[in-house]
Coordinates of C-alpha atoms in Angstrom, one line a residue:
Chain P
M1 CA -112.5 14.5 101.1
K2 CA -114.6 11.9 99.2
I3 CA -117.5 13.3 97.3
I4 CA -120.8 10.6 97.6
T5 CA -123.2 12.2 94.8
P6 CA -126.2 9.1 94.8
G7 CA -127.2 8.5 91.2
E8 CA -130.2 8.1 89.0
G9 CA -132.2 5.4 90.8
E10 CA -129.9 4.9 93.6
T11 CA -131.7 6.6 96.0
F12 CA -135.1 4.8 97.3
D13 CA -138.0 7.4 95.7
I14 CA -136.6 8.7 92.7
E15 CA -139.1 7.1 90.2
L16 CA -141.9 7.1 92.9
E17 CA -141.8 10.9 92.8
E18 CA -141.8 11.3 89.6
N19 CA -145.1 10.4 89.0
L20 CA -146.4 12.6 92.3
L21 CA -145.0 15.4 91.0
A22 CA -146.5 15.0 87.4
K23 CA -149.9 14.4 89.2
N24 CA -148.8 17.7 91.5
R25 CA -148.4 20.0 88.9
E26 CA -152.0 19.1 87.1
L27 CA -153.8 20.1 90.1
A28 CA -151.5 23.0 90.7
E29 CA -152.8 24.1 87.0
A30 CA -156.7 23.0 88.3
N31 CA -156.1 25.7 91.0
R32 CA -154.4 28.0 89.2
R33 CA -157.4 28.2 86.5
R34 CA -159.6 28.4 89.4
L35 CA -158.1 31.4 91.1
D36 CA -158.0 32.8 87.6
E37 CA -161.4 32.4 86.9
K38 CA -162.2 34.5 89.8
G39 CA -160.0 37.1 89.7
V40 CA -158.4 35.9 92.7
R41 CA -154.9 36.6 93.2
A42 CA -152.7 33.9 95.1
F43 CA -149.0 34.0 96.6
D44 CA -147.3 31.6 98.0
V45 CA -145.0 31.9 100.9
M46 CA -141.9 29.1 101.8
G47 CA -139.1 29.3 104.0
A48 CA -137.5 27.7 107.4
I49 CA -138.7 27.4 110.2
G50 CA -138.3 30.9 112.4
A51 CA -137.4 32.7 109.2
G52 CA -140.5 35.0 109.2
K53 CA -142.9 33.6 106.5
T54 CA -145.9 34.3 108.9
S55 CA -144.8 38.2 109.9
L56 CA -144.1 38.7 106.3
I57 CA -147.7 37.8 105.7
G58 CA -149.2 39.7 109.0
A59 CA -147.6 42.9 107.4
L60 CA -148.6 42.7 104.2
I61 CA -152.3 42.1 105.8
A62 CA -152.0 45.7 107.3
H63 CA -150.1 47.1 104.7
L64 CA -153.8 45.8 102.2
R65 CA -156.2 46.6 104.9
G66 CA -159.4 47.8 103.3
R67 CA -158.6 44.6 101.1
R68 CA -160.3 40.8 101.7
V69 CA -157.6 38.8 101.9
G70 CA -157.7 35.1 102.8
V71 CA -155.1 33.2 104.2
L72 CA -154.2 29.1 103.7
A73 CA -151.5 28.3 106.7
G74 CA -149.6 24.9 106.0
D75 CA -148.2 23.6 109.7
L76 CA -147.2 19.8 110.7
T77 CA -149.6 19.9 113.9
T78 CA -150.3 23.1 115.7
T79 CA -152.7 26.3 114.6
I80 CA -150.1 28.8 115.7
D81 CA -149.7 30.9 112.6
A82 CA -152.8 30.8 111.3
D83 CA -154.2 32.0 115.1
R84 CA -151.8 35.0 114.5
L85 CA -153.2 35.6 110.5
A86 CA -156.5 35.8 112.3
E87 CA -155.3 38.4 114.8
R88 CA -153.6 40.6 112.3
G89 CA -156.8 41.1 110.1
A90 CA -157.3 37.8 107.6
A91 CA -161.0 38.1 106.1
A92 CA -160.8 34.0 105.8
V93 CA -158.1 31.7 107.4
V94 CA -157.7 27.8 106.8
Q95 CA -155.5 26.0 108.2
I96 CA -154.4 22.7 106.8
N97 CA -152.5 20.1 109.4
T98 CA -149.9 18.0 107.4
G99 CA -149.2 16.4 109.8
K100 CA -145.7 14.3 108.8
E101 CA -145.3 15.7 105.4
C102 CA -143.1 18.3 105.0
H103 CA -144.8 20.1 102.4
L104 CA -148.0 21.7 101.0
D105 CA -149.4 20.0 97.5
A106 CA -151.7 21.4 95.6
N107 CA -154.3 18.9 96.4
V108 CA -154.5 20.0 99.8
V109 CA -154.8 23.9 98.9
A110 CA -157.6 22.5 96.7
K111 CA -159.4 21.7 99.7
G112 CA -158.1 25.1 101.2
L113 CA -159.3 26.7 98.1
D114 CA -163.3 25.5 98.9
E115 CA -163.0 27.3 101.5
V116 CA -161.8 30.6 101.5
L117 CA -163.3 30.8 98.0
Q118 CA -166.1 31.1 99.7
Q119 CA -165.4 34.2 101.9
G120 CA -165.3 36.4 98.4
V121 CA -161.5 37.3 99.4
E122 CA -159.7 38.7 96.4
I123 CA -156.0 37.9 97.6
I124 CA -154.8 34.7 99.0
F125 CA -151.5 34.1 101.3
I126 CA -151.0 30.5 101.4
E127 CA -147.7 29.8 104.1
N128 CA -146.5 26.4 103.3
V129 CA -144.8 24.3 105.8
G130 CA -141.6 25.6 107.5
N131 CA -138.9 23.8 105.8
L132 CA -136.5 25.4 102.6
I133 CA -136.5 22.2 100.7
C134 CA -139.1 19.9 99.8
P135 CA -141.9 22.6 99.1
A136 CA -139.7 23.8 95.8
E137 CA -140.7 21.0 93.7
F138 CA -144.5 21.2 94.6
P139 CA -145.7 24.2 92.9
L140 CA -149.6 24.9 94.1
G141 CA -150.8 27.2 91.6
S142 CA -150.5 30.5 92.6
H143 CA -148.8 33.7 90.7
S144 CA -146.0 34.1 92.2
R145 CA -143.6 31.9 95.0
V146 CA -141.7 34.2 97.8
V147 CA -138.8 32.5 99.4
V148 CA -138.1 34.4 103.1
V149 CA -134.4 33.8 104.3
S150 CA -133.3 35.0 107.8
V151 CA -130.2 36.4 108.2
T152 CA -129.9 34.4 111.5
E153 CA -129.7 31.7 109.4
G154 CA -126.2 32.4 108.8
P155 CA -124.0 33.0 105.4
Y156 CA -124.2 29.8 103.4
T157 CA -128.4 30.0 102.9
M158 CA -128.3 31.0 99.3
R159 CA -125.7 28.2 98.2
K160 CA -127.0 25.9 99.9
H161 CA -130.3 26.0 98.8
P162 CA -130.3 27.1 95.3
Y163 CA -133.7 24.5 94.4
I164 CA -136.1 27.2 96.0
L165 CA -134.5 30.2 95.0
R166 CA -134.8 29.5 91.4
E167 CA -138.5 28.8 92.1
A168 CA -139.4 32.0 93.4
S169 CA -139.8 35.5 92.0
V170 CA -139.2 37.3 95.2
L171 CA -136.9 36.7 98.1
A172 CA -137.4 38.2 101.5
I173 CA -134.1 38.3 103.0
N174 CA -135.9 39.0 106.7
K175 CA -134.7 40.1 109.9
S176 CA -132.2 42.3 108.1
D177 CA -131.9 44.7 110.9
L178 CA -129.9 42.0 113.2
A179 CA -126.8 41.2 109.6
P180 CA -124.5 43.6 111.4
M181 CA -124.6 41.7 114.7
M182 CA -124.6 38.2 112.9
K183 CA -121.7 39.6 111.0
V184 CA -123.9 38.5 107.9
D185 CA -123.1 40.1 105.1
L186 CA -126.5 41.7 103.2
E187 CA -124.8 42.3 99.8
Q188 CA -122.9 38.5 99.8
L189 CA -126.2 37.4 100.4
R190 CA -128.1 39.6 97.8
R191 CA -125.2 38.6 95.1
D192 CA -125.2 34.8 95.9
A193 CA -129.0 34.2 95.6
L194 CA -128.9 36.1 92.0
A195 CA -125.8 33.8 91.1
V196 CA -128.7 31.0 91.3
N197 CA -131.7 32.7 89.9
P198 CA -130.8 36.1 88.0
T199 CA -135.0 36.9 87.5
L200 CA -135.2 37.1 91.2
Q201 CA -136.0 40.4 93.2
V202 CA -134.5 40.8 96.1
I203 CA -136.0 42.4 98.4
A204 CA -134.2 43.4 102.5
T205 CA -136.9 43.3 105.1
D206 CA -137.8 43.5 109.2
C207 CA -141.1 42.0 108.8
L208 CA -141.8 43.3 112.8
N209 CA -141.0 47.0 111.7
G210 CA -142.5 46.9 108.3
E211 CA -139.2 47.6 106.6
G212 CA -139.7 46.3 103.3
I213 CA -143.4 45.5 102.7
E214 CA -144.2 48.3 100.6
Q215 CA -141.3 46.7 98.3
V216 CA -142.5 43.1 98.2
A217 CA -146.2 44.6 97.6
A218 CA -144.9 46.2 94.9
A219 CA -143.2 42.9 93.9
L220 CA -146.1 40.8 93.7
G221 CA -148.3 43.9 91.8
L222 CA -150.3 44.4 94.7
Chain N
M1 CA -161.0 29.1 111.8
K2 CA -161.6 25.9 109.5
I3 CA -158.6 23.2 110.2
I4 CA -158.2 20.9 107.5
T5 CA -156.2 17.0 108.1
P6 CA -155.9 14.9 105.0
G7 CA -156.8 11.9 106.2
E8 CA -155.0 8.2 105.6
G9 CA -154.7 8.1 101.5
E10 CA -155.6 11.4 100.8
T11 CA -152.1 12.8 100.5
F12 CA -150.1 11.3 97.4
D13 CA -147.0 9.5 99.2
I14 CA -148.5 7.7 102.2
E15 CA -148.3 4.1 101.1
L16 CA -145.4 4.4 98.9
E17 CA -143.5 5.4 101.5
E18 CA -144.6 2.7 103.9
N19 CA -142.1 0.5 101.9
L20 CA -139.6 3.1 101.5
L21 CA -139.3 3.1 105.6
A22 CA -139.2 -0.3 106.1
K23 CA -136.3 -0.9 103.5
N24 CA -134.5 2.4 105.3
R25 CA -134.9 0.3 108.7
E26 CA -133.6 -2.8 107.4
L27 CA -130.8 -0.9 106.2
A28 CA -129.9 1.6 109.4
E29 CA -130.3 -1.7 111.4
A30 CA -127.8 -3.1 109.4
N31 CA -125.3 -0.1 109.9
R32 CA -125.5 0.2 113.0
R33 CA -124.4 -3.8 113.3
R34 CA -121.5 -2.9 111.7
L35 CA -120.4 -0.4 113.7
D36 CA -121.0 -2.1 117.1
E37 CA -118.7 -4.7 115.3
K38 CA -115.9 -2.5 114.7
G39 CA -116.6 -0.9 118.2
V40 CA -117.2 2.5 116.6
R41 CA -120.1 4.5 117.8
A42 CA -121.7 6.9 115.7
F43 CA -124.4 9.6 116.7
D44 CA -126.2 12.0 113.6
V45 CA -126.8 15.7 113.9
M46 CA -130.5 17.0 113.3
G47 CA -131.9 20.7 112.7
A48 CA -132.7 23.6 110.6
I49 CA -130.3 26.0 108.0
G50 CA -128.2 27.7 110.3
A51 CA -129.0 26.3 114.0
G52 CA -125.6 24.9 114.2
K53 CA -125.1 21.4 113.4
T54 CA -121.5 22.1 111.9
S55 CA -120.5 24.7 115.0
L56 CA -121.8 21.5 117.2
I57 CA -119.9 19.0 115.5
G58 CA -116.4 21.0 115.4
A59 CA -116.6 21.8 118.6
L60 CA -117.1 18.6 119.8
I61 CA -114.3 17.1 117.6
A62 CA -111.8 19.5 119.3
H63 CA -113.6 18.5 122.4
L64 CA -112.2 15.3 121.7
R65 CA -108.6 15.7 120.7
G66 CA -106.5 13.0 120.7
R67 CA -109.7 10.7 119.6
R68 CA -110.1 10.3 115.6
V69 CA -113.3 11.2 114.4
G70 CA -114.9 11.2 111.3
V71 CA -117.9 12.6 110.0
L72 CA -120.4 12.4 107.4
A73 CA -122.0 15.6 106.0
G74 CA -125.4 14.9 103.8
D75 CA -125.9 18.7 102.0
L76 CA -127.6 18.8 99.3
T77 CA -124.7 20.2 96.8
T78 CA -121.8 22.1 98.4
T79 CA -119.4 20.9 100.3
I80 CA -119.2 23.7 102.6
D81 CA -119.7 22.1 106.3
A82 CA -117.6 19.2 105.0
D83 CA -114.5 21.9 104.5
R84 CA -115.3 23.3 107.8
L85 CA -114.9 20.2 109.6
A86 CA -111.9 19.1 108.0
E87 CA -110.4 22.1 108.9
R88 CA -111.7 21.7 112.6
G89 CA -109.5 18.5 112.8
A90 CA -111.6 15.2 112.1
A91 CA -109.4 12.6 110.8
A92 CA -111.8 11.4 107.6
V93 CA -114.7 13.3 106.6
V94 CA -117.2 12.6 103.7
Q95 CA -119.2 14.5 102.1
I96 CA -122.8 12.9 100.8
N97 CA -124.5 15.4 98.2
T98 CA -128.2 14.3 98.3
G99 CA -129.2 17.0 95.1
K100 CA -133.0 17.6 95.6
E101 CA -133.6 14.8 98.4
C102 CA -134.1 16.3 101.5
H103 CA -132.6 14.6 104.2
L104 CA -130.0 11.4 104.4
D105 CA -131.3 7.7 104.4
A106 CA -129.3 4.9 105.4
N107 CA -128.4 3.8 101.8
V108 CA -126.1 6.6 101.6
V109 CA -125.1 6.3 104.9
A110 CA -123.6 2.9 104.1
K111 CA -121.9 4.0 101.0
G112 CA -120.5 6.8 103.3
L113 CA -119.4 4.1 106.1
D114 CA -117.6 2.5 103.4
E115 CA -115.2 5.3 103.0
V116 CA -114.9 6.1 106.9
L117 CA -114.7 3.1 108.8
Q118 CA -111.1 2.7 106.4
Q119 CA -109.7 5.3 108.1
G120 CA -109.5 3.7 111.6
V121 CA -112.2 6.0 113.3
E122 CA -113.1 5.7 116.6
I123 CA -116.5 8.2 116.4
I124 CA -118.5 9.6 113.6
F125 CA -120.7 12.3 113.8
I126 CA -123.4 12.8 110.9
E127 CA -124.4 15.6 110.2
N128 CA -127.9 15.4 108.4
V129 CA -129.3 18.1 105.6
G130 CA -130.7 21.2 107.1
N131 CA -134.1 20.3 107.6
L132 CA -136.6 20.0 110.9
I133 CA -139.1 17.7 109.0
C134 CA -137.8 14.8 107.0
P135 CA -134.3 13.5 108.6
A136 CA -136.9 12.1 111.3
E137 CA -138.5 9.2 110.1
F138 CA -135.1 7.7 108.1
P139 CA -132.9 6.5 111.2
L140 CA -129.3 5.9 109.9
G141 CA -128.1 3.2 112.6
S142 CA -126.6 5.4 114.5
H143 CA -126.8 5.1 118.5
S144 CA -128.2 8.7 119.5
R145 CA -129.9 11.0 117.6
V146 CA -129.1 14.6 118.4
V147 CA -131.2 17.9 117.7
V148 CA -130.2 21.2 117.5
V149 CA -132.3 24.1 117.8
S150 CA -131.6 27.5 117.4
V151 CA -132.9 30.5 119.4
T152 CA -133.2 32.7 116.8
E153 CA -135.8 30.9 115.0
G154 CA -138.1 32.0 117.8
P155 CA -140.3 30.7 120.4
Y156 CA -142.6 27.8 118.9
T157 CA -139.8 25.8 117.4
M158 CA -140.6 22.3 119.9
R159 CA -144.5 23.0 119.6
K160 CA -144.2 22.9 116.0
H161 CA -141.5 20.0 115.5
P162 CA -142.8 17.6 117.8
Y163 CA -142.0 14.1 115.6
I164 CA -138.1 14.9 115.4
L165 CA -137.9 15.5 118.9
R166 CA -139.6 12.1 119.5
E167 CA -136.3 10.5 117.5
A168 CA -133.7 12.2 119.5
S169 CA -132.3 11.5 122.7
V170 CA -130.2 15.0 123.2
L171 CA -131.7 18.5 122.1
A172 CA -129.1 21.3 122.1
I173 CA -130.7 24.5 122.2
N174 CA -128.3 26.7 120.7
K175 CA -127.2 30.6 120.3
S176 CA -128.4 30.5 123.9
D177 CA -126.5 33.8 124.3
L178 CA -128.8 35.5 121.8
A179 CA -132.2 34.2 123.6
P180 CA -132.5 37.7 125.7
M181 CA -132.2 39.5 122.6
M182 CA -134.5 37.2 120.4
K183 CA -137.2 38.1 122.8
V184 CA -137.0 34.0 123.5
D185 CA -137.5 32.2 127.0
L186 CA -135.0 29.5 127.4
E187 CA -136.6 27.5 130.1
Q188 CA -140.2 27.3 128.1
L189 CA -137.8 26.1 125.2
R190 CA -137.1 23.7 127.6
R191 CA -139.8 23.0 129.0
D192 CA -142.0 22.7 125.4
A193 CA -139.7 19.9 124.2
L194 CA -139.7 17.9 127.0
A195 CA -143.8 18.2 126.8
V196 CA -143.1 16.6 123.6
N197 CA -140.1 14.5 125.1
P198 CA -139.8 13.7 128.5
T199 CA -136.5 11.9 127.9
L200 CA -134.6 14.1 126.1
Q201 CA -131.6 15.6 127.6
V202 CA -131.9 19.2 127.0
I203 CA -129.0 21.6 126.7
A204 CA -128.3 25.1 126.2
T205 CA -125.6 25.8 123.6
D206 CA -123.6 28.7 122.8
C207 CA -121.6 26.5 120.0
L208 CA -119.0 29.4 118.5
N209 CA -117.8 30.3 122.1
G210 CA -117.8 26.2 123.7
E211 CA -120.6 26.9 125.8
G212 CA -122.1 23.5 126.9
I213 CA -120.0 21.3 124.4
E214 CA -118.9 19.4 127.8
Q215 CA -122.2 18.5 129.2
V216 CA -123.1 17.3 125.1
A217 CA -120.5 15.0 125.5
A218 CA -121.5 13.6 128.6
A219 CA -125.1 12.8 127.2
L220 CA -123.5 11.1 124.5
G221 CA -121.4 8.8 126.3
L222 CA -117.9 10.7 125.0

């Protein structure tokens, strides 16, 4: 088998992106300073379509009842996730529609913060666009990044997607109840993830039934 | 709920991308001319992590036995999919590792074609990186684009990802055997997909068991 690995400058957009990424990092740092000044904790949640990002955030909001939680929900065009999270009891919900953009960036998140910080929230969850690749390179200024992977994505997710795991501090392996039926070995997924990033806190979750939510909250210091 | 939609020029990279996309379209047209001159048919397969792209291509290779099929397999860093497809009997397999790039582009595919066209193949499948967003904007020069969506991604995939469905001519709704257990309505998914792109040929598949493969092959004119 032949393996092709494009070299530096061989793909179109490497140099252009360097400037974008540097600018994004600056704006992310500004977001972080703003959150810290107000004493607000923020967490961003990344993962593929259907991994369970919205279900995880919804379960965390239920777990944290009594505290004022804000949500920024990123999606290409719809308000499906934001609607679901408003129903779960979020004190403030902002939908960020990115159009064809495949990730949130620190600039659109700054606009979202303008809105939710006015509502006097203590905790903010930022749900990224459903994508296991592009969000990794765009820090948003949150205090921790969470990745959600569903066992229904099969046995190779951790090995195929090292970059996003390296950016995260918490990994939720979701729909863990389906692992036997999907013939996916939870312990192997955990080992694969830790081989990529040994500092990850890896938690098996079943967000629809509340399994593992307390552990995720504790891992985030909540 | 507040909805934020970044305007023209408000996200970082819109203008930069216009040039890249135009350059990519030129290279895609060159790929297409090259394929046509050699009488080779090419199809590219897009979808999220774990949707079943490799399983679909593997099942199509088995269905087309006796014909020389080449594969270009795109992934960030691993050769997992290329290895699986070599085992399924592909006559030529090229792995394209994109690093942090979230999609194949017509430039790296041209390099891959250099390799597989030397092997005298009649049909080429191009497996894109696992991503339901970014590959849509980068045509590769293939004769048809196929999207694979798994029912395990939940009920909202078609509504959340209109752009990629508009680029495709065939949609495989895969792992269709799991629809009842995942409480996903196959007919609703089909209706949602056709509402986005009425010209789509929508086929329910269970690639691991060969269900729907003959129909996908027919939809591709194979």
